[in-house]
Amino acid sequence: MGFCLNSKVSNLQTPIESQTHSSLDFDLLGRNLGGVDDHGKTAVNEIIFHDQDIFKQDYLKMNKSFKIFMYPHNKNDPFANILLPVDFEPEGNYASESFFKKTLNNSHFLTNDPAKADLFYLPFSIARLRHDPRVGIDGIQDFIKDYIYNVSHYYPYWNRTGGADHFYVSCHSIGRVAINKAEEIKLNAIQVVCSSSYFQSAYVPHKDASLPQIWPRVDDDPPRITSSQRKKLAFFAGSINSPVRQKLVETWQNDTTMSVHAGHLNTSYEEALQDSKFCLHVKGFEVNTARIGDALYHGCVPVIIANHYDLPFADILNWKSFSLVIATLDIPLLQRILRGLSDDEYASLHKNVLEVRKHFRWHVTPVDYDAFYMVMYELWLRRSSIRVPLS
């Protein structure tokens, strides 16, 4: 492969050790909420977090001590566009991948001393590899295979654990097959990916982590997000690229209370989200789409219809507190399930949507509890408790 690794650790571009730790406030973590059980009946939950006290304690520890070593590259590397953070604000459907790298690179979590590292970051961008004419879709597998070969020969860290303390981040679904020629990544390394289906053999729950697919947003909140008085019961619009979406459209596209559309809307997508009580996240080619982030941003309660989806931050957040998860077989029962919630139960869900939406936002300069910190916490949970001394 035509790229090189810097053999001197001191060449890491911008290790940030002096950034002040975030100020933390946990007074607002607990919330009342409602959800739906397997029989389509409402089930009441108590808190947004699975365990608020553990989260509080671990978050503080993580923020104080967690360190990541990013394999160093410089601007003269022929594949600097693949390996270095972007020099602009990330944009587009797969921005989560670039946001993480850019934000980590300017955070106090980064260290240039591998002896202090809890985890090692493989900084290749699969989304950018896909569009690089020197690599393209057909060459990604060989690129990653060669990258791991070079990492394991230039540095001692991969070989100590077989890659178990290494991770990469990818939001494009092609990441699932990109590792096919680097089997140790699949078996050992931590994969932080948007396409987090535990039905697929490439994804290993608990070892790997789900990355939320989120469109970049302006800082200002959209109008009317706090209002629970919305015109439509439910909303969906999108390409019909799966049997699940086909079934949804066939069942509900002519219903006057359900705004279900095949393809793009001729009217405002944002207004449709703001005018709906429930916004449907429906499996397409993959289990993941940006619709959960879209729904939360606009104050709409997400309804997830995507079997086998390992939901983002599921180790931390109680998804039944702010969303409904419905089996694809229950699409014909969708209206009955949604109407089965009382006004108080819907109000609890909507209230919690307004609380959790901050966890699904990216910022170039991270903000407490935002998507960056939540992904870091997921990685912190997956760090090894066994430190292997460097020789």
Tab-separated table of C-alpha atoms in Angstrom:
chain	number	residue	atom	x	y	z
A	1	MET	CA	0.000	0.000	0.000
A	2	GLY	CA	1.323	3.477	-0.810
A	3	PHE	CA	0.987	5.068	2.642
A	4	CYS	CA	3.294	5.093	5.627
A	5	LEU	CA	3.008	5.218	9.386
A	6	ASN	CA	5.119	7.610	11.386
A	7	SER	CA	7.495	5.453	13.340
A	8	LYS	CA	8.109	8.178	15.921
A	9	VAL	CA	5.232	8.580	18.321
A	10	SER	CA	6.200	12.212	18.911
A	11	ASN	CA	4.954	13.064	15.410
A	12	LEU	CA	1.314	12.843	16.468
A	13	GLN	CA	-0.255	16.019	15.138
A	14	THR	CA	-2.203	17.598	17.984
A	15	PRO	CA	-2.296	15.672	21.255
A	16	ILE	CA	-4.355	17.700	23.679
A	17	GLU	CA	-3.441	17.013	27.296
A	18	SER	CA	-4.250	20.346	28.892
A	19	GLN	CA	-7.921	20.859	27.977
A	20	THR	CA	-10.005	21.324	31.087
A	21	HIS	CA	-12.409	18.562	31.983
A	22	SER	CA	-16.077	19.289	31.466
A	23	SER	CA	-18.207	20.527	34.332
A	24	LEU	CA	-20.826	17.947	35.197
A	25	ASP	CA	-24.379	18.320	36.466
A	26	PHE	CA	-26.408	15.184	37.109
A	27	ASP	CA	-29.389	16.761	38.829
A	28	LEU	CA	-31.609	16.356	35.770
A	29	LEU	CA	-30.880	12.755	34.773
A	30	GLY	CA	-33.916	10.997	36.241
A	31	ARG	CA	-37.204	11.292	34.377
A	32	ASN	CA	-40.616	9.600	34.261
A	33	LEU	CA	-41.488	7.819	31.055
A	34	GLY	CA	-43.643	5.318	29.224
A	35	GLY	CA	-43.199	2.571	26.642
A	36	VAL	CA	-44.825	-0.413	24.979
A	37	ASP	CA	-44.405	-4.057	25.921
A	38	ASP	CA	-44.411	-7.137	23.690
A	39	HIS	CA	-48.210	-7.319	23.777
A	40	GLY	CA	-48.816	-3.792	22.533
A	41	LYS	CA	-49.730	-2.537	25.993
A	42	THR	CA	-48.223	0.435	27.721
A	43	ALA	CA	-45.422	-0.289	30.178
A	44	VAL	CA	-44.289	2.455	32.551
A	45	ASN	CA	-40.579	2.959	33.211
A	46	GLU	CA	-38.997	5.138	35.873
A	47	ILE	CA	-35.763	6.634	34.565
A	48	ILE	CA	-34.021	7.474	31.304
A	49	PHE	CA	-30.739	5.861	32.328
A	50	HIS	CA	-30.504	2.206	33.219
A	51	ASP	CA	-28.600	3.158	36.367
A	52	GLN	CA	-28.136	6.850	37.005
A	53	ASP	CA	-25.727	6.397	39.921
A	54	ILE	CA	-23.395	4.063	38.035
A	55	PHE	CA	-23.475	6.325	34.995
A	56	LYS	CA	-22.603	9.337	37.162
A	57	GLN	CA	-19.674	7.596	38.831
A	58	ASP	CA	-18.305	6.063	35.638
A	59	TYR	CA	-18.706	9.254	33.607
A	60	LEU	CA	-16.603	11.160	36.121
A	61	LYS	CA	-13.910	8.477	36.071
A	62	MET	CA	-13.913	8.360	32.282
A	63	ASN	CA	-13.661	12.114	31.942
A	64	LYS	CA	-10.726	12.224	34.327
A	65	SER	CA	-8.635	9.239	33.310
A	66	PHE	CA	-9.631	7.716	29.946
A	67	LYS	CA	-6.875	7.977	27.320
A	68	ILE	CA	-6.748	7.040	23.654
A	69	PHE	CA	-3.729	6.786	21.387
A	70	MET	CA	-4.445	7.677	17.757
A	71	TYR	CA	-1.961	6.211	15.303
A	72	PRO	CA	-0.014	9.225	14.013
A	73	HIS	CA	0.081	10.457	10.434
A	74	ASN	CA	1.160	13.728	8.895
A	75	LYS	CA	-0.122	15.999	6.168
A	76	ASN	CA	2.470	14.659	3.720
A	77	ASP	CA	1.063	11.144	3.937
A	78	PRO	CA	-0.329	10.218	0.487
A	79	PHE	CA	-3.533	9.135	2.239
A	80	ALA	CA	-3.752	12.048	4.661
A	81	ASN	CA	-7.314	12.688	3.437
A	82	ILE	CA	-8.247	9.218	4.723
A	83	LEU	CA	-6.270	9.176	7.958
A	84	LEU	CA	-6.304	12.728	9.340
A	85	PRO	CA	-9.312	14.627	10.694
A	86	VAL	CA	-11.086	16.790	8.139
A	87	ASP	CA	-10.214	20.497	8.229
A	88	PHE	CA	-13.843	21.564	7.827
A	89	GLU	CA	-17.050	21.016	9.756
A	90	PRO	CA	-18.329	17.542	8.840
A	91	GLU	CA	-21.511	17.339	6.819
A	92	GLY	CA	-23.758	14.794	5.132
A	93	ASN	CA	-25.477	11.552	6.019
A	94	TYR	CA	-22.334	9.893	7.393
A	95	ALA	CA	-20.972	12.889	9.289
A	96	SER	CA	-20.854	10.996	12.603
A	97	GLU	CA	-17.663	9.236	11.514
A	98	SER	CA	-15.813	12.482	10.734
A	99	PHE	CA	-17.240	14.320	13.736
A	100	PHE	CA	-15.863	11.702	16.114
A	101	LYS	CA	-12.332	11.861	14.695
A	102	LYS	CA	-12.250	15.645	14.524
A	103	THR	CA	-13.591	16.041	18.048
A	104	LEU	CA	-11.326	13.378	19.549
A	105	ASN	CA	-8.322	15.038	17.949
A	106	ASN	CA	-9.082	18.223	19.919
A	107	SER	CA	-10.007	16.576	23.205
A	108	HIS	CA	-8.232	15.865	26.481
A	109	PHE	CA	-8.818	12.126	25.910
A	110	LEU	CA	-6.040	11.949	23.329
A	111	THR	CA	-2.514	11.005	24.439
A	112	ASN	CA	0.739	10.745	22.539
A	113	ASP	CA	2.115	8.359	25.151
A	114	PRO	CA	0.961	4.829	24.274
A	115	ALA	CA	1.936	3.627	27.755
A	116	LYS	CA	-0.947	5.735	29.108
A	117	ALA	CA	-3.470	4.576	26.516
A	118	ASP	CA	-6.505	2.510	27.419
A	119	LEU	CA	-7.425	2.063	23.750
A	120	PHE	CA	-5.800	2.568	20.349
A	121	TYR	CA	-7.670	4.294	17.520
A	122	LEU	CA	-7.315	3.142	13.902
A	123	PRO	CA	-8.132	6.445	12.164
A	124	PHE	CA	-8.938	5.335	8.619
A	125	SER	CA	-12.210	6.701	7.237
A	126	ILE	CA	-14.226	4.114	5.346
A	127	ALA	CA	-16.598	6.784	4.006
A	128	ARG	CA	-13.675	8.710	2.521
A	129	LEU	CA	-11.983	5.550	1.253
A	130	ARG	CA	-15.156	4.783	-0.647
A	131	HIS	CA	-14.882	8.016	-2.628
A	132	ASP	CA	-11.111	8.034	-3.120
A	133	PRO	CA	-10.448	7.051	-6.771
A	134	ARG	CA	-7.192	5.373	-5.739
A	135	VAL	CA	-9.121	2.932	-3.546
A	136	GLY	CA	-12.864	2.901	-4.190
A	137	ILE	CA	-15.302	0.275	-3.010
A	138	ASP	CA	-13.345	-2.577	-4.563
A	139	GLY	CA	-10.084	-1.595	-2.868
A	140	ILE	CA	-11.223	-0.895	0.688
A	141	GLN	CA	-10.666	-4.436	1.946
A	142	ASP	CA	-7.070	-4.484	0.712
A	143	PHE	CA	-6.398	-1.009	2.116
A	144	ILE	CA	-7.540	-2.030	5.602
A	145	LYS	CA	-5.700	-5.348	5.420
A	146	ASP	CA	-2.486	-3.500	4.520
A	147	TYR	CA	-3.112	-0.863	7.175
A	148	ILE	CA	-3.363	-3.490	9.918
A	149	TYR	CA	-0.270	-5.215	8.557
A	150	ASN	CA	1.683	-1.951	8.772
A	151	VAL	CA	0.353	-1.103	12.243
A	152	SER	CA	1.342	-4.526	13.538
A	153	HIS	CA	4.862	-4.242	12.074
A	154	TYR	CA	5.685	-0.612	12.901
A	155	TYR	CA	4.278	-0.690	16.425
A	156	PRO	CA	4.088	-3.362	19.165
A	157	TYR	CA	0.607	-2.517	20.446
A	158	TRP	CA	-1.612	-4.505	18.079
A	159	ASN	CA	0.337	-7.738	18.599
A	160	ARG	CA	0.089	-7.604	22.396
A	161	THR	CA	-3.664	-8.247	22.315
A	162	GLY	CA	-4.403	-9.249	18.735
A	163	GLY	CA	-6.137	-5.895	18.353
A	164	ALA	CA	-8.532	-6.325	21.283
A	165	ASP	CA	-7.668	-2.864	22.648
A	166	HIS	CA	-8.030	-1.199	19.233
A	167	PHE	CA	-11.090	0.344	17.598
A	168	TYR	CA	-12.230	2.035	14.425
A	169	VAL	CA	-15.278	4.165	13.633
A	170	SER	CA	-17.484	3.849	10.554
A	171	CYS	CA	-20.925	5.113	9.641
A	172	HIS	CA	-21.256	3.782	6.095
A	173	SER	CA	-22.751	0.302	5.760
A	174	ILE	CA	-19.869	-0.788	3.527
A	175	GLY	CA	-17.815	-0.931	6.708
A	176	ARG	CA	-19.390	-4.293	7.406
A	177	VAL	CA	-17.600	-5.913	4.462
A	178	ALA	CA	-14.569	-3.603	4.522
A	179	ILE	CA	-12.989	-5.764	7.219
A	180	ASN	CA	-13.412	-9.075	5.404
A	181	LYS	CA	-9.675	-9.380	4.715
A	182	ALA	CA	-8.709	-8.287	8.230
A	183	GLU	CA	-10.340	-11.001	10.304
A	184	GLU	CA	-8.754	-9.900	13.580
A	185	ILE	CA	-10.695	-6.636	13.440
A	186	LYS	CA	-13.970	-8.525	13.260
A	187	LEU	CA	-13.028	-11.013	15.969
A	188	ASN	CA	-11.077	-8.831	18.379
A	189	ALA	CA	-11.155	-5.084	17.747
A	190	ILE	CA	-13.991	-2.811	18.817
A	191	GLN	CA	-16.134	-1.722	15.886
A	192	VAL	CA	-18.011	1.543	16.464
A	193	VAL	CA	-20.449	1.475	13.560
A	194	CYS	CA	-23.800	2.859	12.480
A	195	SER	CA	-24.837	-0.448	10.851
A	196	SER	CA	-25.186	-2.219	14.181
A	197	SER	CA	-27.373	-5.227	13.428
A	198	TYR	CA	-26.810	-8.193	15.692
A	199	PHE	CA	-28.351	-10.334	12.960
A	200	GLN	CA	-25.184	-9.757	10.909
A	201	SER	CA	-22.163	-11.892	11.770
A	202	ALA	CA	-19.776	-8.968	11.262
A	203	TYR	CA	-21.207	-7.152	14.281
A	204	VAL	CA	-20.636	-8.552	17.777
A	205	PRO	CA	-22.857	-6.947	20.440
A	206	HIS	CA	-21.167	-5.921	23.693
A	207	LYS	CA	-17.743	-6.081	22.031
A	208	ASP	CA	-18.782	-3.622	19.334
A	209	ALA	CA	-20.773	-0.411	19.803
A	210	SER	CA	-23.545	1.325	17.889
A	211	LEU	CA	-22.756	4.769	16.477
A	212	PRO	CA	-25.759	7.077	15.998
A	213	GLN	CA	-26.239	8.277	12.428
A	214	ILE	CA	-26.905	11.987	12.822
A	215	TRP	CA	-27.111	14.846	10.348
A	216	PRO	CA	-25.166	17.913	11.516
A	217	ARG	CA	-27.491	20.509	13.036
A	218	VAL	CA	-27.316	24.208	13.729
A	219	ASP	CA	-27.229	25.146	17.386
A	220	ASP	CA	-30.670	26.763	17.414
A	221	ASP	CA	-33.610	24.511	18.259
A	222	PRO	CA	-36.350	24.157	15.655
A	223	PRO	CA	-39.710	25.775	16.493
A	224	ARG	CA	-42.449	24.040	18.461
A	225	ILE	CA	-40.327	21.133	19.717
A	226	THR	CA	-41.744	21.507	23.222
A	227	SER	CA	-45.339	21.283	22.028
A	228	SER	CA	-47.056	17.917	22.350
A	229	GLN	CA	-50.054	19.237	20.376
A	230	ARG	CA	-49.286	17.846	16.923
A	231	LYS	CA	-51.538	17.427	13.888
A	232	LYS	CA	-50.544	13.944	12.714
A	233	LEU	CA	-50.360	10.697	14.648
A	234	ALA	CA	-47.295	9.396	12.799
A	235	PHE	CA	-44.967	10.285	9.939
A	236	PHE	CA	-42.668	8.476	7.520
A	237	ALA	CA	-41.176	9.388	4.165
A	238	GLY	CA	-38.385	7.588	2.354
A	239	SER	CA	-37.253	5.276	-0.390
A	240	ILE	CA	-38.966	1.910	-0.561
A	241	ASN	CA	-35.780	-0.126	-0.433
A	242	SER	CA	-36.819	-2.983	1.846
A	243	PRO	CA	-39.773	-5.350	2.353
A	244	VAL	CA	-40.386	-3.681	5.714
A	245	ARG	CA	-40.907	-0.265	4.157
A	246	GLN	CA	-42.978	-1.803	1.382
A	247	LYS	CA	-45.286	-3.348	3.969
A	248	LEU	CA	-45.540	-0.064	5.878
A	249	VAL	CA	-46.517	1.928	2.790
A	250	GLU	CA	-48.968	-0.676	1.517
A	251	THR	CA	-50.687	-0.751	4.908
A	252	TRP	CA	-50.812	2.916	5.879
A	253	GLN	CA	-50.212	5.250	2.939
A	254	ASN	CA	-53.951	5.957	2.467
A	255	ASP	CA	-54.736	6.452	6.152
A	256	THR	CA	-55.712	10.039	6.955
A	257	THR	CA	-54.216	10.019	10.455
A	258	MET	CA	-50.894	8.454	9.421
A	259	SER	CA	-48.636	10.487	7.136
A	260	VAL	CA	-46.802	7.675	5.316
A	261	HIS	CA	-45.130	8.450	1.989
A	262	ALA	CA	-43.052	6.545	-0.564
A	263	GLY	CA	-40.144	8.683	-1.724
A	264	HIS	CA	-39.392	12.307	-0.945
A	265	LEU	CA	-41.997	14.823	0.139
A	266	ASN	CA	-43.003	17.770	-2.029
A	267	THR	CA	-43.463	19.755	1.175
A	268	SER	CA	-41.101	20.452	4.080
A	269	TYR	CA	-39.610	17.349	5.716
A	270	GLU	CA	-38.802	19.337	8.855
A	271	GLU	CA	-42.370	20.592	9.221
A	272	ALA	CA	-43.687	17.051	8.853
A	273	LEU	CA	-41.459	15.959	11.741
A	274	GLN	CA	-42.591	18.884	13.881
A	275	ASP	CA	-46.268	18.261	13.118
A	276	SER	CA	-46.213	14.555	14.074
A	277	LYS	CA	-46.494	12.915	17.479
A	278	PHE	CA	-44.560	9.827	16.388
A	279	CYS	CA	-41.844	9.594	13.722
A	280	LEU	CA	-41.162	6.198	12.188
A	281	HIS	CA	-37.648	4.825	11.846
A	282	VAL	CA	-38.112	1.924	9.432
A	283	LYS	CA	-35.414	-0.465	8.251
A	284	GLY	CA	-34.209	0.163	4.706
A	285	PHE	CA	-31.086	-1.415	3.234
A	286	GLU	CA	-29.748	-1.418	6.790
A	287	VAL	CA	-31.265	-1.186	10.269
A	288	ASN	CA	-29.841	2.297	10.724
A	289	THR	CA	-30.893	5.592	9.199
A	290	ALA	CA	-30.644	9.205	10.346
A	291	ARG	CA	-34.363	9.255	11.189
A	292	ILE	CA	-33.912	8.673	14.915
A	293	GLY	CA	-31.698	11.738	15.122
A	294	ASP	CA	-34.159	13.650	12.927
A	295	ALA	CA	-37.062	12.718	15.179
A	296	LEU	CA	-35.320	13.621	18.426
A	297	TYR	CA	-34.038	16.906	17.062
A	298	HIS	CA	-37.600	17.944	16.165
A	299	GLY	CA	-39.144	16.750	19.431
A	300	CYS	CA	-40.919	13.777	17.846
A	301	VAL	CA	-41.166	10.416	19.639
A	302	PRO	CA	-39.250	7.808	17.589
A	303	VAL	CA	-40.932	4.544	16.661
A	304	ILE	CA	-38.288	1.984	15.717
A	305	ILE	CA	-39.390	-0.689	13.257
A	306	ALA	CA	-36.088	-2.433	12.572
A	307	ASN	CA	-35.655	-5.922	13.948
A	308	HIS	CA	-32.200	-6.807	15.315
A	309	TYR	CA	-31.091	-3.159	15.636
A	310	ASP	CA	-28.604	-2.734	18.477
A	311	LEU	CA	-29.682	0.805	19.295
A	312	PRO	CA	-27.107	3.530	19.988
A	313	PHE	CA	-26.148	3.954	23.643
A	314	ALA	CA	-28.324	0.990	24.636
A	315	ASP	CA	-25.802	0.216	27.402
A	316	ILE	CA	-26.622	3.588	28.911
A	317	LEU	CA	-30.106	4.736	27.901
A	318	ASN	CA	-33.420	3.030	28.518
A	319	TRP	CA	-34.935	3.349	25.052
A	320	LYS	CA	-38.403	2.479	26.312
A	321	SER	CA	-38.340	5.774	28.174
A	322	PHE	CA	-38.412	7.936	25.037
A	323	SER	CA	-39.302	5.683	22.099
A	324	LEU	CA	-41.391	2.723	21.005
A	325	VAL	CA	-39.776	-0.401	19.542
A	326	ILE	CA	-42.210	-2.349	17.387
A	327	ALA	CA	-41.620	-5.661	15.620
A	328	THR	CA	-41.949	-5.588	11.846
A	329	LEU	CA	-44.703	-8.200	12.060
A	330	ASP	CA	-46.785	-5.704	14.039
A	331	ILE	CA	-46.936	-3.087	11.268
A	332	PRO	CA	-50.675	-3.835	10.716
A	333	LEU	CA	-51.207	-3.065	14.431
A	334	LEU	CA	-49.237	0.174	14.333
A	335	GLN	CA	-52.149	2.589	14.634
A	336	ARG	CA	-53.748	0.612	17.439
A	337	ILE	CA	-50.468	0.529	19.380
A	338	LEU	CA	-49.932	4.267	19.011
A	339	ARG	CA	-53.508	5.153	19.881
A	340	GLY	CA	-53.319	2.792	22.858
A	341	LEU	CA	-51.100	5.204	24.750
A	342	SER	CA	-52.917	7.621	27.044
A	343	ASP	CA	-52.279	11.362	26.883
A	344	ASP	CA	-50.199	11.151	30.059
A	345	GLU	CA	-48.104	8.302	28.701
A	346	TYR	CA	-47.444	10.175	25.465
A	347	ALA	CA	-46.588	13.317	27.435
A	348	SER	CA	-44.027	11.326	29.432
A	349	LEU	CA	-42.431	9.977	26.268
A	350	HIS	CA	-42.353	13.428	24.697
A	351	LYS	CA	-40.878	14.974	27.826
A	352	ASN	CA	-38.083	12.428	27.783
A	353	VAL	CA	-37.431	13.007	24.100
A	354	LEU	CA	-36.652	16.606	25.010
A	355	GLU	CA	-34.238	15.367	27.673
A	356	VAL	CA	-32.326	12.765	25.612
A	357	ARG	CA	-32.013	14.750	22.386
A	358	LYS	CA	-28.807	16.360	23.683
A	359	HIS	CA	-27.149	12.926	23.586
A	360	PHE	CA	-27.751	12.759	19.830
A	361	ARG	CA	-26.025	16.003	18.826
A	362	TRP	CA	-22.473	16.493	17.538
A	363	HIS	CA	-20.399	19.592	18.280
A	364	VAL	CA	-16.901	20.379	16.992
A	365	THR	CA	-16.176	21.494	20.547
A	366	PRO	CA	-17.895	18.779	22.583
A	367	VAL	CA	-20.614	19.603	25.097
A	368	ASP	CA	-21.350	17.521	28.197
A	369	TYR	CA	-23.396	14.409	27.404
A	370	ASP	CA	-23.440	15.044	23.649
A	371	ALA	CA	-22.896	12.288	21.070
A	372	PHE	CA	-19.106	12.498	21.383
A	373	TYR	CA	-19.109	12.007	25.152
A	374	MET	CA	-21.655	9.194	24.871
A	375	VAL	CA	-19.529	7.345	22.305
A	376	MET	CA	-16.500	7.858	24.531
A	377	TYR	CA	-18.418	6.368	27.435
A	378	GLU	CA	-19.318	3.325	25.316
A	379	LEU	CA	-15.628	2.909	24.509
A	380	TRP	CA	-14.699	3.367	28.157
A	381	LEU	CA	-17.033	0.511	29.068
A	382	ARG	CA	-15.222	-1.674	26.541
A	383	ARG	CA	-11.673	-0.923	27.595
A	384	SER	CA	-9.709	-3.836	28.947
A	385	SER	CA	-9.182	-3.964	32.690
A	386	ILE	CA	-5.894	-5.831	32.096
A	387	ARG	CA	-2.995	-3.511	31.271
A	388	VAL	CA	-0.186	-5.161	29.351
A	389	PRO	CA	3.155	-3.521	30.231
A	390	LEU	CA	5.097	-2.139	27.293
A	391	SER	CA	8.492	-3.721	26.766
